Coordinates of C-alpha atoms and ligand atoms in Angstrom, one line a residue:
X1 CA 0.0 0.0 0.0
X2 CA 1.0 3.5 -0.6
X3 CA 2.6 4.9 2.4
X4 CA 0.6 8.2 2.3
X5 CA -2.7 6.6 2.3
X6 CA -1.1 4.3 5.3
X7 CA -0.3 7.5 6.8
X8 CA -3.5 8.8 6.5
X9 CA -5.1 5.6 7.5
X10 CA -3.2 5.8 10.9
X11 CA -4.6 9.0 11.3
X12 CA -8.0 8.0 11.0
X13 CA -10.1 8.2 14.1
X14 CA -12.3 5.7 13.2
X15 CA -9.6 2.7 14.0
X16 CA -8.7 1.5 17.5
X17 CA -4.8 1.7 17.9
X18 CA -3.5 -1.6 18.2
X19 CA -6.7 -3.6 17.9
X20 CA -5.1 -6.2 15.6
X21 CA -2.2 -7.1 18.3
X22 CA -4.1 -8.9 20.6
X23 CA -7.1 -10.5 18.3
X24 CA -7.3 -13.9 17.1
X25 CA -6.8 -13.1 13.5
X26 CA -10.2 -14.0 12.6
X27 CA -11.4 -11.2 10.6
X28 CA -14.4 -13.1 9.2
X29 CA -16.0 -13.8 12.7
X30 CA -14.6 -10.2 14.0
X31 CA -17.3 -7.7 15.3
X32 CA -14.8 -5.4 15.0
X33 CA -13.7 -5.0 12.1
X34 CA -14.8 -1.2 11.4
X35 CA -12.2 -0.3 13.6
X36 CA -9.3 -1.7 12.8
X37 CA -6.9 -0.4 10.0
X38 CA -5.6 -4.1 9.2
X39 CA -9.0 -5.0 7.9
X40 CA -9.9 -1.7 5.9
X41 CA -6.6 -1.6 4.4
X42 CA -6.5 -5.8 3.3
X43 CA -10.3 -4.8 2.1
X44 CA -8.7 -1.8 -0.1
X45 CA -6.1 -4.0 -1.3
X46 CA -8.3 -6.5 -2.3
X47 CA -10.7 -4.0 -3.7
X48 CA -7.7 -3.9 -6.5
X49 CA -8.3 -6.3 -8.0
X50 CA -5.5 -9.2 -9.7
X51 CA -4.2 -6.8 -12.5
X52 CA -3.5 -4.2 -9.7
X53 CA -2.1 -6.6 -7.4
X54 CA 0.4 -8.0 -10.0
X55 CA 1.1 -4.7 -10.5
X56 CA 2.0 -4.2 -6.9
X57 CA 3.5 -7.5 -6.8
X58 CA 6.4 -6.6 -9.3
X59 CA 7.0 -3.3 -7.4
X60 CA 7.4 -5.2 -4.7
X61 CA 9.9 -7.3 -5.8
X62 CA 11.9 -4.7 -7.6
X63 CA 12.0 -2.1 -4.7
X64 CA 13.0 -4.9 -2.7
X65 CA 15.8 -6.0 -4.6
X66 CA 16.9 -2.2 -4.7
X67 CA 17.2 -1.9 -1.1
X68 CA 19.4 -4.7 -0.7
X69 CA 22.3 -2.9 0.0
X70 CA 20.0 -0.2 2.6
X71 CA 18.8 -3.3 3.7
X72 CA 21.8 -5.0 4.9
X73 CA 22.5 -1.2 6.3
X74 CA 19.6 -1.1 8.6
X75 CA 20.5 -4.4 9.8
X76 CA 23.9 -3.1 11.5
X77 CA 22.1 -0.2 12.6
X78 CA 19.4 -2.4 14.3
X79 CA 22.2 -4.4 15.7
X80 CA 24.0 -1.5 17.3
X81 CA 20.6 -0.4 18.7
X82 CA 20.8 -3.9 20.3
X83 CA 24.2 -3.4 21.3
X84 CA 25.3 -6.8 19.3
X85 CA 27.7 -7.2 16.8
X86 CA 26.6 -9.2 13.9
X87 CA 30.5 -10.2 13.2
X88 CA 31.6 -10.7 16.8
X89 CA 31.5 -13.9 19.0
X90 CA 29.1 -12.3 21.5
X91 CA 26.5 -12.3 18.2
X92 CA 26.8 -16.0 18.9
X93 CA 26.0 -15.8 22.4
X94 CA 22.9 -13.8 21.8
X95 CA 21.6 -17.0 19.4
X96 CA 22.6 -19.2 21.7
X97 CA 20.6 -17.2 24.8
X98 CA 17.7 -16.8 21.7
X99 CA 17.6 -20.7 21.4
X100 CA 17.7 -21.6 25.5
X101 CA 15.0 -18.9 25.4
X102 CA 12.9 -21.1 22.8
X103 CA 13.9 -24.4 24.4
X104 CA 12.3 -23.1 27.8
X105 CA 9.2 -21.4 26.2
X106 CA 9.0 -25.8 24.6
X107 CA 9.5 -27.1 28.4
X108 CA 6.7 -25.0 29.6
X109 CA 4.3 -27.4 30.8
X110 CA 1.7 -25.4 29.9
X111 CA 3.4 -25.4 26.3
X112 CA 3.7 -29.3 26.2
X113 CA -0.3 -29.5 27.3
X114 CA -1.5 -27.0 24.5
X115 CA 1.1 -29.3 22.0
X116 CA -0.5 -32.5 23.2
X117 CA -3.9 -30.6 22.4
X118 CA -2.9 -30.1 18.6
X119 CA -2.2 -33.7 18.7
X120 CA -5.5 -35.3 20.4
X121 CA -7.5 -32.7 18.5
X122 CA -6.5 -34.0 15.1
X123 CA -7.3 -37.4 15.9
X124 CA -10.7 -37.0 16.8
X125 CA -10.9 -34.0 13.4
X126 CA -9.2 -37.1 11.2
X127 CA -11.5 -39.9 12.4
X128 CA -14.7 -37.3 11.9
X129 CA -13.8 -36.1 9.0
X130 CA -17.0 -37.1 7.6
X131 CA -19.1 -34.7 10.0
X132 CA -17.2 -31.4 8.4
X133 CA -18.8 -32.0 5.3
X134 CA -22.7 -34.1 6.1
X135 CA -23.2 -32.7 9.6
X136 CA -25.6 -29.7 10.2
X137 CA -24.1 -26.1 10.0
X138 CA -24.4 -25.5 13.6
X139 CA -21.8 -28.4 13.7
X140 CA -19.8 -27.5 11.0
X141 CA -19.4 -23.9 12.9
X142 CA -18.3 -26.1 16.1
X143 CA -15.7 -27.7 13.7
X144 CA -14.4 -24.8 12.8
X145 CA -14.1 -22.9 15.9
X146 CA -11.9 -25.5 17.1
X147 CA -9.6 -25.7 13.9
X148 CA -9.0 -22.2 13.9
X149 CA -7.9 -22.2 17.6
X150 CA -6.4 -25.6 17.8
X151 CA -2.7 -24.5 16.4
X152 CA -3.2 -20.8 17.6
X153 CA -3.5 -21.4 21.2
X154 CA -0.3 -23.2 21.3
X155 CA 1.4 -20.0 19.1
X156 CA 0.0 -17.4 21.2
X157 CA 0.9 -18.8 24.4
X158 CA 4.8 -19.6 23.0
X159 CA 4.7 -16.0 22.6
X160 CA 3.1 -15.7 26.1
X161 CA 6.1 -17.7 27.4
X162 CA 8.5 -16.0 25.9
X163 CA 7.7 -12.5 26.6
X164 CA 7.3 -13.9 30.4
X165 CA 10.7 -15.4 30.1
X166 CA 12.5 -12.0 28.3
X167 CA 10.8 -10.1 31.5
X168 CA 12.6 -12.2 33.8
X169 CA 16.0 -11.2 32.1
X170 CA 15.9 -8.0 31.5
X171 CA 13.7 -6.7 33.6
X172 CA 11.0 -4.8 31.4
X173 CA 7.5 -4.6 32.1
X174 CA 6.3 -4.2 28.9
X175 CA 7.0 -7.7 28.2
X176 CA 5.3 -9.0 31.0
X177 CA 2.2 -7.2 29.6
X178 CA 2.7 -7.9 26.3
X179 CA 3.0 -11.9 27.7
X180 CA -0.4 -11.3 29.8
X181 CA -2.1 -10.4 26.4
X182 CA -1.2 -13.0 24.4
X183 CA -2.2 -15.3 27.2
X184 CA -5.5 -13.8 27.4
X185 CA -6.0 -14.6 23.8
X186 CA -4.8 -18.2 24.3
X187 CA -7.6 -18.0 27.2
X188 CA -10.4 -17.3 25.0
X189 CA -9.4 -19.5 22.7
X190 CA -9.3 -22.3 25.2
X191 CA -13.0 -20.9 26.8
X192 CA -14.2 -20.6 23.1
X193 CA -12.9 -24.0 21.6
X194 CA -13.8 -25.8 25.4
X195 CA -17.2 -24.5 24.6
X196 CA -17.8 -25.5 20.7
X197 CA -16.6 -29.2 21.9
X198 CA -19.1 -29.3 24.9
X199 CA -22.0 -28.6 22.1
X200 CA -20.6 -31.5 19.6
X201 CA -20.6 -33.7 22.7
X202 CA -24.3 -32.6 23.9
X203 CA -25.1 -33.3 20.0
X204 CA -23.4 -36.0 19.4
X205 CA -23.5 -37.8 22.8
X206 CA -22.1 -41.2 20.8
X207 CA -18.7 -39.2 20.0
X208 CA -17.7 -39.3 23.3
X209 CA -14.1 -39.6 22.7
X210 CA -14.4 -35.6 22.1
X211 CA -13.9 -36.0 26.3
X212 CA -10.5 -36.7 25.9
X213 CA -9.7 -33.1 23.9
X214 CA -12.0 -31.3 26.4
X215 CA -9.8 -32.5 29.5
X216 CA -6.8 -31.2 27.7
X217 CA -7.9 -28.2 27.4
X218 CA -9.5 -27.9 30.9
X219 CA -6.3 -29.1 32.0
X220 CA -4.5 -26.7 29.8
X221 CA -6.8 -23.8 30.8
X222 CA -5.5 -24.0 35.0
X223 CA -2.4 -24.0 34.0
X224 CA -2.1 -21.1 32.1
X225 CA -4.5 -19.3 34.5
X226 CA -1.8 -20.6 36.7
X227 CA 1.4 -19.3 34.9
X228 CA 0.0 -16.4 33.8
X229 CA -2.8 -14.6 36.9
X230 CA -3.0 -11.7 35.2
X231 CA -3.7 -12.0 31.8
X232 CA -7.9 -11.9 32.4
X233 CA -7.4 -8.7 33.7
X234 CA -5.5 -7.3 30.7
X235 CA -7.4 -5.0 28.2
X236 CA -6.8 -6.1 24.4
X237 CA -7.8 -2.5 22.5
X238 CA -11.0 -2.3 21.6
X239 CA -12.5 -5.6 22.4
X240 CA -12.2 -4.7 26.8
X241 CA -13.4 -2.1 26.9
X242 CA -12.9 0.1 30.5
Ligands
SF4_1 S1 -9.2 -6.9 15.1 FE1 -10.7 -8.1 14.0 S2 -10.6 -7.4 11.9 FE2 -8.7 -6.6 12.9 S3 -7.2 -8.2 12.4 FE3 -8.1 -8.7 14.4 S4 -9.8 -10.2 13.9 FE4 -9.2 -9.1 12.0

């Protein structure tokens, strides 16, 4: 997009700074999407049409190629800001600090329940698959309420985890909020997924194996609430409102 009309976009009272940073990405099931500057400016790009967005595409591509040199510039500069340098052994050390930072965010155990999750979730999807396309549309919704949250959960709370682990290092409190809001949007994903199994189930009392997802999450759920006991009371922009 043209970075005037970003600019003016940004500028537009109608959107909600930051609305898009602690949603669950889906835009189609959004009630908010009138306020948010993501949607109205993925609608406007869309509103181009293919010719205009292989148009765009190729700009794309060339301007990016252009920059390389700028590009590899801003890197060093972003490093300094960092204090690291790229070319020096303690560059090393960083990655190496970066990958025990990922390695605990993986021991979690919250991290390992909401994995298992993925796992016992896709199962039951794979051995139902017949239900996403013959069941009624009240199921099908339940099917995909828990598809769209069954890989994001686990995501948002790695984030979670690692913004609660970067807090304990250095000290900052805007990770520990930015960690709180991620894991509030792992919450309602857990409430909201918890809740489209319980009506499969009260549907479908015969799939009862469904139980065996639902106690992950419910076992998931204390955990986090555990890990993280402030994220409920964190206000994502727009959608808490005070
Ligand atoms: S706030 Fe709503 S419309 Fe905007 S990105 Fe998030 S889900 Fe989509």
């Amino acid at each position: 997009m043209d970075p005037d009309r970003m600019d003016e976009m940004a500028r537009d009272p109608r959107f909600i700074p930051g609305i898009y940073n602690y949603c669950d990405q889906w835009c189609q099931r959004c009630a908010l999407t009138s306020r948010c500057m993501n949607y109205a400016m993925a609608l406007e790009e869309d509103a181009g049409g293919c010719e205009s967005q292989d148009v765009e595409n190729e700009a794309f591509w060339d301007k990016l190629h252009e920059t390389f040199d700028a590009t590899i510039g801003g890197l060093e500069e972003a490093a300094e800001a960092m204090d690291l340098d790229i070319d020096e052994e303690d560059f090393d050390e960083s990655l190496d600090e970066q990958e025990e930072i990922r390695e605990t965010v993986h021991a979690q155990p919250f991290s390992r329940t909401a994995m298992r999750y993925i796992d016992v979730a896709e199962q039951w999807l794979r051995s139902h698959e017949d239900l996403a396309s013959a069941g009624p549309a009240d199921m099908r919704d339940c099917l995909e309420v828990i598809r769209w949250y069954q890989h994001q959960i686990w995501v948002k709370l790695s984030r979670a985890a690692d913004g609660a682990i970067r807090a304990g290092i250095d000290d900052m409190e805007g990770f520990r909020e930015d960690a709180d809001g991620s894991a509030k949007v792992a919450i309602l994903g857990i409430e909201r997924s918890l809740a489209a199994w319980a009506t499969l189930l009260n549907q479908f009392p015969d799939h009862e194996d469904a139980i065996f997802a639902m106690g992950t999450l419910r076992r998931l759920l204390r955990q986090v609430e555990a890990a993280f006991p402030n994220a409920r009371a964190f206000r994502r922009p727009g959608f808490d409102p005070e």
